């Protein structure tokens, strides 16, 4: 298609914005300036902190309540026996 | 939102709705000419007016309101194009041949309903505008599409009037050349 600069300028000058543009702009501004947004954001933050704390508590509950050092008793005995064996063999 | 009242203690302003009604078409055409894409222009126009709403308190009335909004629109479009260029570079799209890219750009712009006499005309002029340097394109669009005087363009772009005039004449020259290559301009 052949096009002159004059016709090109004419086309650009007559491009119409979408019909719902004004209402979209007003709606967007309305949405962004609502304080509810901020409240929602804060609520979401609080909720995520609460969820994080709950998962931490859940994790801690699942860990055995015994003294963790007692779990090492067997290990230390075993290792000392093994050391003795090694010494005897020497 | 209290969209009926704009907060500015320095100048008396119309309501936001009046302001949008009055300026949205011209700002849309300005942005459309600068970014050469109908869909992007739609999004950017919306963003510019949100910016206008948030920054209206900084408007001191030293220039006309239309000029102030045009400045915001020009800067917003410029930043958009710069960001797009960086993103294009990062996504390695530049490795694809220019021929393919321009074809994709053109077909994308064709996809949208533009309410003009010919979508093909628009696609050709978009492509021609994209082929000239941005500095020339913006002067051309501000003058020919946005009806701005050389004095205002110089003030907006912070360049001497002489530079504005020479950019304008080069823009026209190069656009004619591009269109001539397509077999249009004689």
Tab-separated table of C-alpha atoms in Angstrom:
chain	number	residue	atom	x	y	z
A	1	UNK	CA	0.000	0.000	0.000
A	2	UNK	CA	1.306	3.441	-0.961
A	3	UNK	CA	1.259	6.091	1.728
A	4	UNK	CA	2.174	9.756	1.758
A	5	UNK	CA	3.356	11.568	4.861
A	6	UNK	CA	0.237	13.719	4.769
A	7	UNK	CA	-2.020	10.658	4.891
A	8	UNK	CA	0.080	9.149	7.673
A	9	UNK	CA	-0.246	12.298	9.773
A	10	UNK	CA	-3.987	12.330	9.108
A	11	UNK	CA	-4.272	8.719	10.302
A	12	UNK	CA	-2.322	9.445	13.494
A	13	UNK	CA	-4.374	12.559	14.225
A	14	UNK	CA	-7.589	10.593	13.939
A	15	UNK	CA	-6.782	7.590	16.082
A	16	UNK	CA	-9.522	7.406	18.665
A	17	UNK	CA	-8.924	6.178	22.190
A	18	UNK	CA	-11.104	3.274	23.380
A	19	UNK	CA	-14.607	4.376	24.289
A	20	UNK	CA	-14.331	3.171	27.873
A	21	UNK	CA	-11.043	4.953	28.533
A	22	UNK	CA	-12.467	7.737	30.720
A	23	UNK	CA	-14.369	5.323	32.933
A	24	UNK	CA	-11.324	3.038	33.144
A	25	UNK	CA	-9.130	5.920	34.288
A	26	UNK	CA	-11.640	7.041	36.889
A	27	UNK	CA	-12.037	3.491	38.132
A	28	UNK	CA	-8.283	2.980	38.347
A	29	UNK	CA	-7.768	6.207	40.291
A	30	UNK	CA	-10.657	5.300	42.556
A	31	UNK	CA	-9.206	1.853	43.193
A	32	UNK	CA	-5.720	3.131	43.951
A	33	UNK	CA	-6.756	5.921	46.258
A	34	UNK	CA	-9.028	3.846	48.478
A	35	UNK	CA	-7.700	3.491	52.039
A	36	UNK	CA	-9.257	0.013	52.094
A	37	UNK	CA	-6.324	-1.092	49.992
A	38	UNK	CA	-3.916	-0.184	52.756
A	39	UNK	CA	-6.024	-1.956	55.365
A	40	UNK	CA	-6.130	-5.058	53.175
A	41	UNK	CA	-2.388	-4.948	52.749
A	42	UNK	CA	-1.829	-4.623	56.483
A	43	UNK	CA	-4.266	-7.432	57.167
A	44	UNK	CA	-2.423	-9.655	54.699
A	45	UNK	CA	0.879	-8.885	56.436
A	46	UNK	CA	-0.548	-9.674	59.874
A	47	UNK	CA	-2.086	-12.889	58.578
A	48	UNK	CA	1.178	-14.068	57.060
A	49	UNK	CA	3.046	-13.345	60.314
A	50	UNK	CA	0.427	-15.290	62.289
A	51	UNK	CA	0.658	-18.212	59.864
A	52	UNK	CA	4.429	-18.201	60.136
A	53	UNK	CA	4.252	-18.240	63.947
A	54	UNK	CA	1.699	-21.069	63.880
A	55	UNK	CA	3.899	-23.161	61.629
A	56	UNK	CA	6.868	-22.527	63.935
A	57	UNK	CA	4.839	-23.664	66.951
A	58	UNK	CA	3.657	-26.733	65.025
A	59	UNK	CA	7.207	-27.640	64.160
A	60	UNK	CA	8.355	-27.261	67.760
A	61	UNK	CA	5.485	-29.435	68.973
A	62	UNK	CA	6.517	-32.201	66.591
A	63	UNK	CA	10.085	-32.350	68.018
A	64	UNK	CA	10.466	-34.893	70.985
A	65	UNK	CA	10.284	-33.230	74.357
A	66	UNK	CA	13.133	-35.333	75.847
A	67	UNK	CA	16.461	-33.798	76.637
A	68	UNK	CA	18.245	-33.798	73.286
A	69	UNK	CA	21.579	-34.663	74.977
A	70	UNK	CA	20.170	-37.950	76.190
A	71	UNK	CA	19.928	-39.065	72.602
A	72	UNK	CA	23.724	-38.903	72.427
A	73	UNK	CA	24.247	-41.296	75.372
A	74	UNK	CA	24.392	-44.432	73.237
A	75	UNK	CA	26.633	-42.787	70.746
A	76	UNK	CA	29.181	-41.672	73.315
A	77	UNK	CA	29.265	-45.181	74.893
A	78	UNK	CA	29.707	-46.781	71.527
A	79	UNK	CA	32.489	-44.455	70.584
A	80	UNK	CA	34.322	-45.012	73.886
A	81	UNK	CA	33.996	-48.833	73.497
A	82	UNK	CA	35.370	-48.574	70.017
A	83	UNK	CA	38.273	-46.494	71.270
A	84	UNK	CA	39.024	-49.190	73.909
A	85	UNK	CA	38.918	-51.920	71.255
A	86	UNK	CA	41.331	-49.990	69.133
A	87	UNK	CA	43.689	-49.498	72.064
A	88	UNK	CA	43.566	-53.206	73.034
A	89	UNK	CA	44.298	-54.260	69.465
A	90	UNK	CA	47.315	-52.029	69.453
B	1	UNK	CA	-11.505	8.703	46.155
B	2	UNK	CA	-12.903	12.159	45.918
B	3	UNK	CA	-12.499	12.376	42.166
B	4	UNK	CA	-14.587	15.540	42.001
B	5	UNK	CA	-12.055	17.642	43.801
B	6	UNK	CA	-8.375	17.937	43.034
B	7	UNK	CA	-6.198	19.045	45.888
B	8	UNK	CA	-4.044	22.013	45.009
B	9	UNK	CA	-3.764	25.142	47.109
B	10	UNK	CA	-1.970	27.219	44.472
B	11	UNK	CA	-4.217	26.973	41.436
B	12	UNK	CA	-7.912	26.538	40.843
B	13	UNK	CA	-8.422	23.282	39.005
B	14	UNK	CA	-11.291	21.556	37.230
B	15	UNK	CA	-12.673	18.337	38.659
B	16	UNK	CA	-10.686	15.233	37.816
B	17	UNK	CA	-13.433	13.920	35.563
B	18	UNK	CA	-13.509	17.178	33.617
B	19	UNK	CA	-9.753	17.051	33.318
B	20	UNK	CA	-9.797	13.488	31.981
B	21	UNK	CA	-12.658	14.327	29.593
B	22	UNK	CA	-10.782	17.328	28.269
B	23	UNK	CA	-7.323	15.854	27.819
B	24	UNK	CA	-7.550	12.079	27.431
B	25	UNK	CA	-7.885	12.035	23.625
B	26	UNK	CA	-4.985	14.376	22.917
B	27	UNK	CA	-2.755	12.679	25.499
B	28	UNK	CA	-3.657	9.279	24.075
B	29	UNK	CA	-2.727	10.416	20.530
B	30	UNK	CA	0.515	11.918	21.767
B	31	UNK	CA	1.519	8.701	23.532
B	32	UNK	CA	0.328	6.594	20.618
B	33	UNK	CA	2.565	8.570	18.266
B	34	UNK	CA	5.540	8.247	20.598
B	35	UNK	CA	5.294	4.533	21.379
B	36	UNK	CA	3.706	3.516	18.052
B	37	UNK	CA	1.478	0.899	19.623
B	38	UNK	CA	-2.243	1.285	20.286
B	39	UNK	CA	-2.416	-1.152	23.185
B	40	UNK	CA	0.630	0.292	24.982
B	41	UNK	CA	-0.721	3.795	24.454
B	42	UNK	CA	-3.964	2.777	26.145
B	43	UNK	CA	-2.146	1.483	29.244
B	44	UNK	CA	0.272	4.394	29.383
B	45	UNK	CA	-2.494	6.994	29.092
B	46	UNK	CA	-4.226	5.404	32.040
B	47	UNK	CA	-1.000	5.431	34.058
B	48	UNK	CA	-0.336	9.065	33.163
B	49	UNK	CA	-3.727	10.150	34.485
B	50	UNK	CA	-3.204	8.202	37.694
B	51	UNK	CA	0.101	10.069	37.984
B	52	UNK	CA	-1.673	13.361	37.301
B	53	UNK	CA	-4.111	12.612	40.098
B	54	UNK	CA	-1.316	11.795	42.548
B	55	UNK	CA	0.964	14.677	41.577
B	56	UNK	CA	-1.523	17.444	40.958
B	57	UNK	CA	-0.484	19.096	44.244
B	58	UNK	CA	2.923	19.803	42.683
B	59	UNK	CA	1.379	21.765	39.791
B	60	UNK	CA	2.213	25.413	40.428
B	61	UNK	CA	0.361	26.955	37.533
B	62	UNK	CA	3.562	28.292	35.959
B	63	UNK	CA	2.539	26.660	32.697
B	64	UNK	CA	-0.797	25.590	31.265
B	65	UNK	CA	-2.308	22.450	32.734
B	66	UNK	CA	-2.335	20.797	29.289
B	67	UNK	CA	1.374	21.490	28.893
B	68	UNK	CA	2.084	20.036	32.330
B	69	UNK	CA	0.165	16.847	31.541
B	70	UNK	CA	1.881	16.606	28.145
B	71	UNK	CA	5.258	16.795	29.894
B	72	UNK	CA	4.247	13.948	32.213
B	73	UNK	CA	3.014	11.932	29.230
B	74	UNK	CA	6.197	12.508	27.238
B	75	UNK	CA	8.436	11.552	30.178
B	76	UNK	CA	6.342	8.496	30.949
B	77	UNK	CA	6.494	7.324	27.315
B	78	UNK	CA	10.226	7.962	27.172
B	79	UNK	CA	10.819	5.884	30.318
B	80	UNK	CA	8.573	3.143	28.965
B	81	UNK	CA	10.504	2.940	25.695
B	82	UNK	CA	13.835	2.948	27.540
B	83	UNK	CA	12.659	0.132	29.816
B	84	UNK	CA	11.347	-1.795	26.818
B	85	UNK	CA	14.685	-1.407	25.047
B	86	UNK	CA	16.551	-2.743	28.097
B	87	UNK	CA	14.102	-5.628	28.460
B	88	UNK	CA	14.407	-6.425	24.785
B	89	UNK	CA	18.184	-6.493	25.129
B	90	UNK	CA	18.048	-8.663	28.261
B	91	UNK	CA	15.648	-11.120	26.670
B	92	UNK	CA	18.102	-11.482	23.775
B	93	UNK	CA	15.344	-10.691	21.306
B	94	UNK	CA	17.832	-8.457	19.540
B	95	UNK	CA	19.484	-11.607	18.274
B	96	UNK	CA	16.413	-12.197	16.147
B	97	UNK	CA	16.590	-10.381	12.837
B	98	UNK	CA	15.086	-6.897	12.686
B	99	UNK	CA	12.949	-7.981	9.780
B	100	UNK	CA	11.159	-10.540	11.924
B	101	UNK	CA	10.764	-8.147	14.840
B	102	UNK	CA	9.176	-5.415	12.762
B	103	UNK	CA	6.809	-7.919	11.216
B	104	UNK	CA	5.739	-9.043	14.692
B	105	UNK	CA	5.301	-5.453	15.872
B	106	UNK	CA	3.204	-4.691	12.855
B	107	UNK	CA	0.996	-7.728	13.205
B	108	UNK	CA	0.515	-6.962	16.899
B	109	UNK	CA	-0.659	-3.448	16.193
B	110	UNK	CA	-3.015	-4.841	13.580
B	111	UNK	CA	-4.657	-7.079	16.116
B	112	UNK	CA	-6.303	-4.183	17.931
B	113	UNK	CA	-9.366	-2.342	16.864
B	114	UNK	CA	-8.204	1.170	16.123
B	115	UNK	CA	-11.308	2.927	14.830
B	116	UNK	CA	-9.411	4.601	12.029
B	117	UNK	CA	-10.079	4.501	8.339
B	118	UNK	CA	-7.311	2.059	7.707
B	119	UNK	CA	-5.334	-0.107	10.074
B	120	UNK	CA	-2.859	-0.682	7.305
B	121	UNK	CA	-2.149	3.045	7.065
B	122	UNK	CA	-1.450	3.132	10.779
B	123	UNK	CA	0.797	0.090	10.638
B	124	UNK	CA	2.871	1.709	7.883
B	125	UNK	CA	3.219	5.066	9.641
B	126	UNK	CA	4.055	3.345	12.960
B	127	UNK	CA	6.794	1.427	11.206
B	128	UNK	CA	8.101	4.553	9.503
B	129	UNK	CA	8.151	6.453	12.812
B	130	UNK	CA	10.054	3.614	14.466
B	131	UNK	CA	12.719	3.870	11.787
B	132	UNK	CA	13.691	7.460	12.554
B	133	UNK	CA	15.652	8.520	15.682
B	134	UNK	CA	13.528	9.054	18.787
B	135	UNK	CA	14.691	12.674	19.135
B	136	UNK	CA	13.233	13.463	15.708
B	137	UNK	CA	10.124	11.365	16.281
B	138	UNK	CA	9.113	13.170	19.463
B	139	UNK	CA	9.479	16.610	17.914
B	140	UNK	CA	7.451	15.452	14.906
B	141	UNK	CA	4.683	13.938	17.060
B	142	UNK	CA	4.526	16.896	19.451
B	143	UNK	CA	4.224	19.299	16.541
B	144	UNK	CA	2.133	17.448	13.965
B	145	UNK	CA	-0.073	15.237	16.146
B	146	UNK	CA	-0.184	17.179	19.413
B	147	UNK	CA	-0.331	20.639	17.761
B	148	UNK	CA	2.355	22.102	19.991
B	149	UNK	CA	4.222	25.240	18.999
B	150	UNK	CA	8.003	25.137	18.477
B	151	UNK	CA	8.342	27.374	21.528
B	152	UNK	CA	6.451	24.919	23.733
B	153	UNK	CA	8.308	21.922	22.310
B	154	UNK	CA	11.608	23.653	23.058
B	155	UNK	CA	10.476	24.336	26.615
B	156	UNK	CA	9.230	20.775	27.111
B	157	UNK	CA	12.363	19.134	25.741
B	158	UNK	CA	14.662	21.799	27.139
B	159	UNK	CA	16.331	22.458	23.787
B	160	UNK	CA	16.783	25.662	21.739
B	161	UNK	CA	14.110	26.548	19.163
B	162	UNK	CA	16.678	26.201	16.378
B	163	UNK	CA	17.312	22.595	17.371
B	164	UNK	CA	13.576	21.916	17.456
B	165	UNK	CA	13.160	23.291	13.949
B	166	UNK	CA	16.085	21.359	12.537
B	167	UNK	CA	14.878	18.125	14.191
B	168	UNK	CA	11.461	18.682	12.731
B	169	UNK	CA	12.778	19.209	9.234
B	170	UNK	CA	15.024	16.117	9.511
B	171	UNK	CA	12.135	14.074	10.872
B	172	UNK	CA	9.978	14.992	7.871
B	173	UNK	CA	12.829	14.404	5.475
B	174	UNK	CA	13.578	10.966	6.895
B	175	UNK	CA	9.936	9.952	7.119
B	176	UNK	CA	9.415	10.907	3.480
B	177	UNK	CA	12.469	8.888	2.582
B	178	UNK	CA	11.211	5.828	4.485
B	179	UNK	CA	7.769	6.105	2.888
B	180	UNK	CA	9.337	6.627	-0.540
B	181	UNK	CA	11.285	3.397	-0.084
B	182	UNK	CA	7.941	1.704	0.424
B	183	UNK	CA	6.748	3.229	-2.840
B	184	UNK	CA	4.432	5.787	-1.259
B	185	UNK	CA	5.906	9.296	-1.030
B	186	UNK	CA	6.886	10.849	-4.369
